[in-house]
Each structure stands twice: as structure tokens, then as C-alpha cells.
Amino acid sequence: MKTFKNPILPGFYPDPSICRVEEDYYLVTSSFTNYPGVPIFHSKDLVNWKQIGHVLDRPSQLPLDGQRQSQGIFAPTIRYHDGVFYMITTNVGHGGNFFVTATDPAGPWSDPYYLNAPGIDPSLFFDDDGKVYYHGTRPAPEGEKYSGNWEVWLQELDLETNQLIGEPVGLWRGALRDVIWPEGPHIYKVDGMYYLLISEAGTGHHHACSIARSEQIKGPYVGNPGNPILTHRHLGKEYPIVNVGHSDLVQTQNGEWWAVALASRIYGGYYRNLGRETYLLPVTWEDGWPIFSPGSGKLEMEYKIPNLPQGEIVVEDVCDHFDDKELNMKWNLLRTPKEESYSLTEREGFVSLYLRPEAITKLEHPSILLRKQQHIQFTTSTSMEFCPEINHEEAGIVLLQSNEFHYRFVVTKADNEAMITLIKCENGQESILQQAPVQSDKIYLKIVAFGQDLSFYYGESQANYQLLSDQIDGRILSTDVAGGFVGAQIGLYASSNGEKSDNKAYFDWFEYSSI
């Protein structure tokens, strides 16, 4: 029996949504304040996924100015109807709920159509009669009697005007009485019945998926007596997969049903550095209700593969040599760029980062290239050429959870001497953990992570690494310490920290791999 291993998208790929077009599958996830936004993936077999672009790849689509790392783009939904792809989502800090369209999922996608819709987590349903319905989550109309007293609601969408029409209707508030945060709704029509799949109880340890059904699109919806249909909250905080929820269903061309969902892997205690990742699980139907992960009811790390022809197996390069004219799609910037912060053409085979005044400690667009941490044990390294000219300048590698929680492993200048410096930023407070002088403008930097233990190495050659500091605690890079919704990312970074500078840092290559 051939099997696959979860997660299908490791690392910070939360809130997955999926759709099928004939024999092709497309998936999107949240991106928060990463730019470009909403990565989109393609697969033939639901297991092997290849990124084909970003839905939001222009400043006109993605204003993120001043937003915190856990703001920005929440919970996208992707749907396909009559030759057109639709992606609908929320920009929580600018404009609210909107959708964009494309005829090619790789892009280009349209500029946003903003909707006068309160709340977050929008989705679309295309009914058999040609009507289209927006559904999302919003505060309950009687007011928030308690934090998270919200409801799932629905309103018709006119695709001629791209505006909501008719009266909004409250649909459901979740399976439990006084449940918090009923969210992430998706409506499906199966055998003439409307099914409303939601998440509830927040996106932390008590996260769960529940489902209700109705004979009419506007309800009344009756909950499944077996709710919740997916959760790990009853398994305790030592179970290795936690906060399971936020799911979307898809039926294959061969009649099988599958679901994508988010979950987190913990390590070093109840700490989630990897953020919320994307998982795949089988679904069957009994007595008119879906059964998630039949036989166990848990999200498993391994399942039998779907009954589909094997798709392309994507093997990511361990090393990026920056030889292409454009960045690999795994790289992201932070917030919307207003000016150039890097170049791939200034020096052939290098990426140049400009030392600009913007810094990662502020809610700005700094000179940074980010990729996601995807493994519990990993090593990452780079070759950098950089000579700090003034004391404020720095360049190197960062391990980033947010502007207030991160490590910077950088070359700086102190007392007219270049220094390799390890800086810890915890709750916005910076401290220098270790420093050592460096003699060459060319330096190799390496970070090794064994679980939550981080070690930092530097050297003038790859054959001569020296340990700067070890047994550094990685837990500040978890959401359980830092708060918010994002996972840890690894970046190349340069800044003049508020001062004007024409200096640059040149990176020859960047490596990342599991251990």
C-alpha cells in the first residue's frame, strides 16, 4: 500500500482552501503581511504540490503598510466557476473583505473588488440556479456578550456589479452553546442538501471543525449530532499534532472525498515555531454526514494515497545561488514595497540587499528576504560580503517571528571594528548575546537548530566555522511566546537602522535543509 506523509505543505501555510478543475487541483493559504500574498499551488494527486505563483503580487492588490505580522491577509478561499477562478479573502488592516479573479490561476489576477461586508473569513458558493452567495463570519447582531460571540452569515453576490445584494442572513453559530469564533465557513451542495462546514473555538488548542446541513441555502441549518467532526483538543497538550481545524472539502474526479486542514506540530514542550501547516486527510460519507479520517477520527501523519495518477514530485533545491532574474517563489518580502530593497542583477550570481533606514523592529518594509522554517531540525547558511561603514549598519541572517520576537545574526560595527553579533529581541527588548571581531569583508554564517536549541557559527571559509554561541532558546520564535498567528521564518537582512546609507550587502548563496 502506497502512503503519503503529512503535512503536505510544511511550515507556515495556514488556512488552506482547495478547488478542483477537471483533473487539476489548486490550493491557497493565508499570507498575513508577507509580500507577495496568497501563495497558490497546483497538484494532480493532492499530495505533491508545486507553487505556481502568488494571487496578490502587485501593490495595488496588497496594501500592508503599518500592519503587524499577524494582520494582513486572513483565510483566503479559492473557487472556480464557468471558466473563472475566484479568490476571496480579508485584508484586516486595509479595506476588509474583497475578491479577485483570473482565467489562469498562475495569474495575472484582477485588482480587488472590495465588498461592504463586516467580519472576516469570506467564502463563495455558486448555486445550481446561477446565484452566487457570499458567506463569512461577523459579530453576532445582539453584540459581543463575550469575546468571540460571532455568527456565520450569508448574502447574495451580484457578479455584474461585484457587490452584495439583498438582505444578509445569519446561518449558524457553531455546534456548542456559546462557542467562540465560529469562522472559516464553506458551503457545499451534496445530493441536494446544503452543507455548512466551519471552524470554531479559536485557532489555538481548542480548534475544531463542525458541520451543519439544510434543505435551503438560507437555512435553517441543523448541526451534525456527531460534531465536532475533527479536533485534537481532547488529546491533551502532549499530543504531537495540535490546534487542528480550518478545513475545506474537495471531491476527486474518481469520486473520493478529501479535506485539507491546518494543524501544528509542537516540539520542546507546547511550542509551535512552525506555525500552522497544511494537512490532507480522507473523508467518507455515512447517513448523510461526512466522516473525517474514518476509523480514527484523528488527523494522522500518514495515510493511503488518493486514487489518482501520481503527479509531479517537487524536489526543492537546498541551495539558492541567485542565478535567476527573479526570486524563487519561496522568498517573500515583508509588507508592501515602496521602493527597491534588493537586486538580482547588480552583481551576477548574487542578491544585493540595500541598507535602508527601515528595520525589522518597526512596522515598515525593511530590506529582507524571508523563507519559511519547515522542519523541527534544520541548518541554514549563507556567504555574505559586507563592510559596515557606520555603527548603525548591520547585515546577515535573521530568525523572525515578529518585529518584537526574533534573533539577528549580523555583522555590525562597534568602536570602528567589524563585529559578528548575535542579537536577541524578546517582547521588543533587544540584547546582545555574543560578539566577536571579524577581519574579512567576506563571511560565512550558519545556524543549526536541534529542536529548540539553536547554535550560531561564523567563519572566513566554509571549512573553518567557529562557534559564536550555542544552546540559544528557540522558543521565543513560537506563537505560544510571541502570540499571533504566523510561523517562524528565516531571512537575509540588511538595515542602516534609521540612518541614510548607500551601503549594500551581497549574498552569494543561501542554503536551507533539514537535518
XYZ file of N, CA and C in Angstrom, residues 204-353:
450
model
N -6.444 28.076 18.338
C -5.462 27.503 19.242
C -5.777 26.056 19.576
N -5.489 25.661 20.804
C -5.569 24.257 21.194
C -6.979 23.691 21.073
N -8.016 24.505 21.246
C -9.391 24.005 21.230
C -10.042 24.103 19.853
N -9.258 24.386 18.856
C -9.754 24.486 17.480
C -10.475 23.203 17.075
N -11.536 23.344 16.274
C -12.328 22.186 15.860
C -13.091 22.516 14.588
N -13.465 21.476 13.852
C -14.336 21.613 12.689
C -15.696 21.002 13.006
N -16.743 21.729 12.659
C -18.113 21.248 12.835
C -18.880 21.481 11.541
N -20.001 20.776 11.399
C -20.761 20.874 10.163
C -22.256 20.832 10.445
N -23.009 21.556 9.615
C -24.471 21.575 9.697
C -25.025 21.452 8.276
N -26.318 21.132 8.159
C -26.904 20.982 6.831
C -28.315 21.555 6.812
N -28.777 21.833 5.589
C -30.098 22.419 5.412
C -30.619 22.053 4.032
N -31.930 22.050 3.883
C -32.529 21.848 2.568
C -32.544 23.135 1.760
N -32.348 24.268 2.427
C -32.360 25.572 1.763
C -31.045 26.291 2.038
N -30.569 27.061 1.060
C -29.291 27.747 1.210
C -29.299 28.692 2.414
N -30.466 29.281 2.706
C -30.533 30.237 3.807
C -30.950 29.603 5.127
N -31.024 28.281 5.146
C -31.337 27.591 6.390
C -32.805 27.301 6.568
N -33.171 26.771 7.723
C -32.349 26.620 8.928
C -31.347 25.461 8.814
N -30.168 25.657 9.427
C -29.115 24.646 9.431
C -29.155 23.858 10.740
N -29.080 22.551 10.583
C -29.114 21.642 11.728
C -27.742 20.989 11.859
N -27.185 21.036 13.047
C -25.849 20.521 13.264
C -25.787 19.002 13.241
N -24.665 18.487 12.832
C -24.391 17.052 12.867
C -24.356 16.583 14.318
N -25.133 15.538 14.673
C -25.086 15.055 16.051
C -23.721 14.507 16.448
N -22.864 14.256 15.457
C -21.509 13.780 15.746
C -20.478 14.883 15.856
N -20.907 16.147 15.858
C -19.946 17.253 15.970
C -19.177 17.216 17.283
N -17.927 17.710 17.284
C -17.160 18.183 16.135
C -16.665 17.002 15.299
N -16.534 17.232 14.002
C -16.116 16.138 13.133
C -14.600 16.026 13.020
N -13.883 17.042 13.520
C -12.420 16.967 13.550
C -11.903 17.906 14.624
N -11.129 17.364 15.555
C -10.456 18.172 16.575
C -9.425 17.298 17.279
N -8.443 17.948 17.886
C -7.477 17.243 18.742
C -7.480 17.794 20.158
N -8.456 18.636 20.467
C -8.433 19.292 21.772
C -8.579 18.320 22.927
N -9.162 17.152 22.658
C -9.379 16.157 23.706
C -8.174 15.247 23.897
N -7.125 15.419 23.091
C -5.973 14.518 23.137
C -4.872 15.024 24.064
N -5.022 16.223 24.595
C -4.033 16.738 25.536
C -2.908 17.493 24.848
N -2.162 18.240 25.645
C -1.131 19.115 25.097
C 0.205 18.416 24.881
N 0.258 17.113 25.105
C 1.469 16.379 24.771
C 1.331 15.633 23.444
N 0.133 15.660 22.867
C -0.041 15.022 21.566
C 0.730 15.834 20.528
N 1.450 15.181 19.596
C 2.383 15.919 18.736
C 1.739 16.812 17.683
N 0.455 16.620 17.355
C -0.251 17.469 16.396
C -1.377 18.172 17.136
N -1.414 19.492 17.061
C -2.367 20.262 17.860
C -3.093 21.284 16.982
N -4.047 21.968 17.608
C -4.918 23.010 17.025
C -5.380 22.682 15.605
N -5.968 21.498 15.458
C -6.452 21.035 14.161
C -7.775 21.724 13.827
N -7.899 22.210 12.590
C -9.156 22.848 12.195
C -9.039 23.518 10.839
N -9.919 24.462 10.598
C -9.995 25.275 9.381
C -9.813 24.407 8.137
N -10.891 23.750 7.759
C -10.831 22.732 6.709
C -11.627 23.144 5.472
N -11.308 22.491 4.358
C -12.036 22.675 3.104
C -12.119 21.316 2.418
N -13.248 21.041 1.776
C -13.505 19.738 1.148
C -13.332 19.794 -0.365
N -12.946 18.641 -0.925
C -12.883 18.518 -2.377
C -13.214 17.075 -2.751
N -13.938 16.911 -3.861
C -14.239 15.577 -4.396
C -13.401 15.375 -5.647
N -12.734 14.227 -5.726
C -11.882 13.947 -6.878
C -12.723 13.545 -8.082
N -12.081 13.512 -9.236
C -12.761 13.067 -10.450
C -13.126 11.589 -10.383
N -12.532 10.862 -9.440
C -12.840 9.442 -9.255
C -13.839 9.195 -8.131
N -14.396 10.278 -7.579
C -15.466 10.139 -6.597
C -15.037 10.131 -5.153
N -13.742 10.116 -4.876
C -13.287 10.158 -3.483
C -13.450 11.579 -2.922
N -13.597 11.634 -1.598
C -13.633 12.914 -0.899
C -12.390 13.040 -0.023
N -11.821 14.245 -0.034
C -10.664 14.558 0.806
C -10.862 15.939 1.409
N -10.129 16.186 2.466
C -10.158 17.502 3.099
C -8.735 17.987 3.319
N -8.538 19.279 3.185
C -7.318 19.918 3.661
C -7.663 20.639 4.955
N -6.718 20.694 5.865
C -6.945 21.321 7.162
C -5.621 21.869 7.669
N -5.711 22.763 8.638
C -4.486 23.235 9.266
C -4.279 22.510 10.590
N -3.023 22.423 10.982
C -2.629 21.885 12.276
C -1.203 22.322 12.543
N -0.748 22.119 13.773
C 0.613 22.497 14.148
C 1.328 21.337 14.801
N 2.620 21.248 14.535
C 3.486 20.307 15.241
C 4.155 21.031 16.409
N 4.145 20.411 17.578
C 4.802 21.011 18.742
C 6.140 20.311 18.973
N 7.066 21.047 19.562
C 8.337 20.431 19.968
C 9.005 21.292 21.034
N 9.756 20.613 21.902
C 10.384 21.302 23.027
C 9.372 21.744 24.060
N 8.276 20.985 24.192
C 7.136 21.400 25.001
C 6.019 21.851 24.080
N 5.056 22.564 24.636
C 3.941 23.037 23.813
C 4.341 24.352 23.151
N 5.169 24.227 22.112
C 5.646 25.392 21.379
C 5.510 25.125 19.890
N 5.008 26.128 19.155
C 4.652 25.959 17.744
C 5.433 26.943 16.871
N 6.729 26.727 16.762
C 7.558 27.597 15.927
C 7.171 27.515 14.458
N 6.728 26.331 14.010
C 6.437 26.122 12.599
C 5.128 26.776 12.166
N 4.393 27.294 13.120
C 3.118 27.894 12.780
C 2.083 26.835 12.444
N 1.095 27.220 11.682
C 0.014 26.316 11.284
C 0.277 25.844 9.861
N 0.290 24.540 9.669
C 0.699 23.919 8.423
C -0.505 23.288 7.733
N -0.327 22.893 6.471
C -1.430 22.322 5.696
C -1.316 20.803 5.642
N -2.415 20.130 6.010
C -2.504 18.674 6.055
C -3.617 18.195 5.126
N -3.526 16.917 4.738
C -4.525 16.273 3.882
C -5.066 15.051 4.595
N -6.387 14.848 4.544
C -6.977 13.688 5.199
C -8.183 13.180 4.414
N -8.440 11.861 4.475
C -9.561 11.283 3.725
C -10.895 11.556 4.406
N -11.945 11.548 3.589
C -13.313 11.776 4.076
C -14.232 10.762 3.398
N -15.124 10.165 4.180
C -16.201 9.342 3.628
C -17.536 9.906 4.107
N -18.633 9.350 3.582
C -19.964 9.826 3.961
C -20.776 8.679 4.523
N -21.443 8.943 5.646
C -22.354 7.971 6.263
C -23.599 8.701 6.747
N -24.760 8.163 6.405
C -26.031 8.714 6.890
C -26.154 10.209 6.602
N -25.617 10.609 5.442
C -25.758 11.999 5.046
C -24.800 12.965 5.702
N -23.756 12.447 6.372
C -22.768 13.316 7.020
C -21.360 12.880 6.647
N -20.419 13.817 6.544
C -19.029 13.442 6.251
C -18.326 12.911 7.497
N -17.490 11.905 7.280
C -16.656 11.339 8.335
C -15.212 11.695 8.003
N -14.586 12.508 8.843
C -13.203 12.910 8.627
C -12.270 11.870 9.236
N -11.278 11.461 8.475
C -10.288 10.466 8.905
C -10.981 9.242 9.490
N -11.776 8.542 8.659
C -12.579 7.424 9.164
C -11.700 6.352 9.816
N -12.208 5.820 10.907
C -11.503 4.773 11.635
C -10.758 5.268 12.841
N -10.247 6.493 12.772
C -9.533 7.033 13.937
C -10.123 8.357 14.396
N -10.656 9.150 13.458
C -11.188 10.455 13.823
C -10.117 11.476 14.133
N -8.844 11.091 14.007
C -7.727 11.992 14.267
C -7.028 12.330 12.954
N -6.375 13.454 12.943
C -5.520 13.806 11.820
C -4.220 13.020 11.955
N -3.990 12.131 11.013
C -2.821 11.245 11.088
C -1.661 11.817 10.283
N -0.447 11.373 10.637
C 0.740 11.802 9.911
C 0.959 11.007 8.627
N 0.203 9.914 8.435
C 0.379 9.103 7.239
C -0.949 8.473 6.846
N -1.253 8.507 5.550
C -2.471 7.906 5.010
C -2.144 7.204 3.693
N -3.068 6.351 3.274
C -3.008 5.780 1.933
C -3.205 6.898 0.926
N -2.460 6.849 -0.177
C -2.529 7.917 -1.166
C -3.894 7.930 -1.843
N -4.330 9.087 -2.338
C -5.596 9.152 -3.076
C -5.540 8.287 -4.339
N -6.721 7.892 -4.811
C -6.838 7.102 -6.032
C -6.748 8.041 -7.237
N -5.523 8.534 -7.467
C -5.270 9.483 -8.535
C -3.926 9.160 -9.174
N -3.745 9.475 -10.454
C -2.424 9.291 -11.059
C -1.392 10.142 -10.329
N -0.204 9.569 -10.113
C 0.825 10.318 -9.400
C 1.203 11.574 -10.161
N 1.265 12.676 -9.436
C 1.660 13.934 -10.039
C 3.157 14.145 -9.972
N 3.557 15.310 -10.412
C 4.979 15.674 -10.402
C 5.484 15.754 -8.961
N 6.581 15.060 -8.688
C 7.208 15.120 -7.372
C 8.145 16.324 -7.359
N 7.849 17.277 -6.522
C 8.604 18.523 -6.476
C 9.727 18.381 -5.455
N 10.952 18.525 -5.908
C 12.117 18.483 -5.031
C 12.741 19.872 -5.018
N 12.655 20.539 -3.879
C 13.188 21.889 -3.787
C 14.705 21.856 -3.684
N 15.337 22.814 -4.334
C 16.784 22.942 -4.217
C 17.162 23.337 -2.795
N 18.177 22.670 -2.276
C 18.667 23.002 -0.939
C 19.326 24.373 -0.949
N 19.983 24.697 -2.072
C 20.749 25.943 -2.152
C 20.203 26.842 -3.255
N 20.018 28.108 -2.937
C 19.659 29.124 -3.917
C 20.917 29.928 -4.234
N 21.357 29.861 -5.494
C 22.562 30.571 -5.916
C 22.247 31.939 -6.509
N 21.009 32.331 -6.523
C 20.577 33.643 -7.004
C 21.049 33.904 -8.434
N 20.946 32.875 -9.270
C 21.374 32.983 -10.661
C 20.244 33.410 -11.598
N 18.999 33.374 -11.121
C 17.870 33.710 -11.976
C 17.592 35.217 -11.939
N 16.798 35.661 -12.894
C 16.463 37.082 -12.967
C 15.378 37.472 -11.970
N 14.647 36.475 -11.463
C 13.613 36.742 -10.467
C 13.837 35.833 -9.267
N 13.345 36.259 -8.118
C 13.463 35.452 -6.914
C 12.645 34.176 -7.031
N 13.151 33.111 -6.448
C 12.367 31.897 -6.300
C 11.091 32.224 -5.528
N 9.993 31.524 -5.859
C 8.700 31.822 -5.227
C 8.670 31.552 -3.730
N 9.658 30.829 -3.198
C 9.670 30.563 -1.766
C 10.030 31.815 -0.964
N 10.617 32.826 -1.625
C 11.026 34.045 -0.932
C 9.873 35.035 -0.850
N 9.842 35.755 0.262
C 8.853 36.813 0.463
C 9.524 38.052 1.012
N 8.901 39.189 0.738
C 9.247 40.428 1.408
C 8.305 40.606 2.593
N 8.515 41.686 3.325
C 7.676 41.979 4.486
C 6.988 43.318 4.265
N 5.669 43.267 4.136
C 4.817 44.420 3.832
C 5.065 44.928 2.410
N 4.228 45.842 1.991
C 4.226 46.277 0.596
C 5.446 47.142 0.284
N 6.198 46.761 -0.755
C 7.375 47.571 -1.102
C 6.992 48.912 -1.694
N 7.691 49.966 -1.254
C 7.521 51.317 -1.811
C 8.693 51.700 -2.694
N 9.798 50.982 -2.542
C 10.995 51.224 -3.331
C 11.782 49.925 -3.399
N 12.775 49.893 -4.261
C 13.587 48.689 -4.393
C 14.407 48.468 -3.127
N 14.409 47.230 -2.661
C 15.202 46.895 -1.479
C 16.269 45.853 -1.780
N 16.240 45.291 -2.991
C 17.220 44.274 -3.355
C 17.406 44.291 -4.874
N 18.461 43.597 -5.327
C 18.714 43.463 -6.758
C 19.327 42.093 -7.032
N 18.877 41.481 -8.126
C 19.458 40.223 -8.587
C 20.360 40.436 -9.799
N 20.473 41.661 -10.252
C 21.227 41.935 -11.478
C 22.457 42.800 -11.246
N 22.573 43.405 -10.080
C 23.696 44.311 -9.835
C 25.026 43.566 -9.877
N 25.070 42.384 -9.262
C 26.231 41.505 -9.350
C 25.736 40.132 -9.759
N 26.255 39.610 -10.848
C 25.796 38.329 -11.361
C 26.051 37.222 -10.332
N 24.991 36.436 -10.066
C 25.112 35.333 -9.125
C 24.999 35.737 -7.678
N 24.613 36.979 -7.418
C 24.435 37.473 -6.046
C 23.061 38.119 -5.930
N 22.555 38.165 -4.704
C 21.454 39.068 -4.402
C 22.021 40.181 -3.533
N 21.752 41.412 -3.938
C 22.232 42.582 -3.210
C 21.083 43.132 -2.369
N 21.331 43.324 -1.095
C 20.354 43.977 -0.221
C 20.839 45.382 0.091
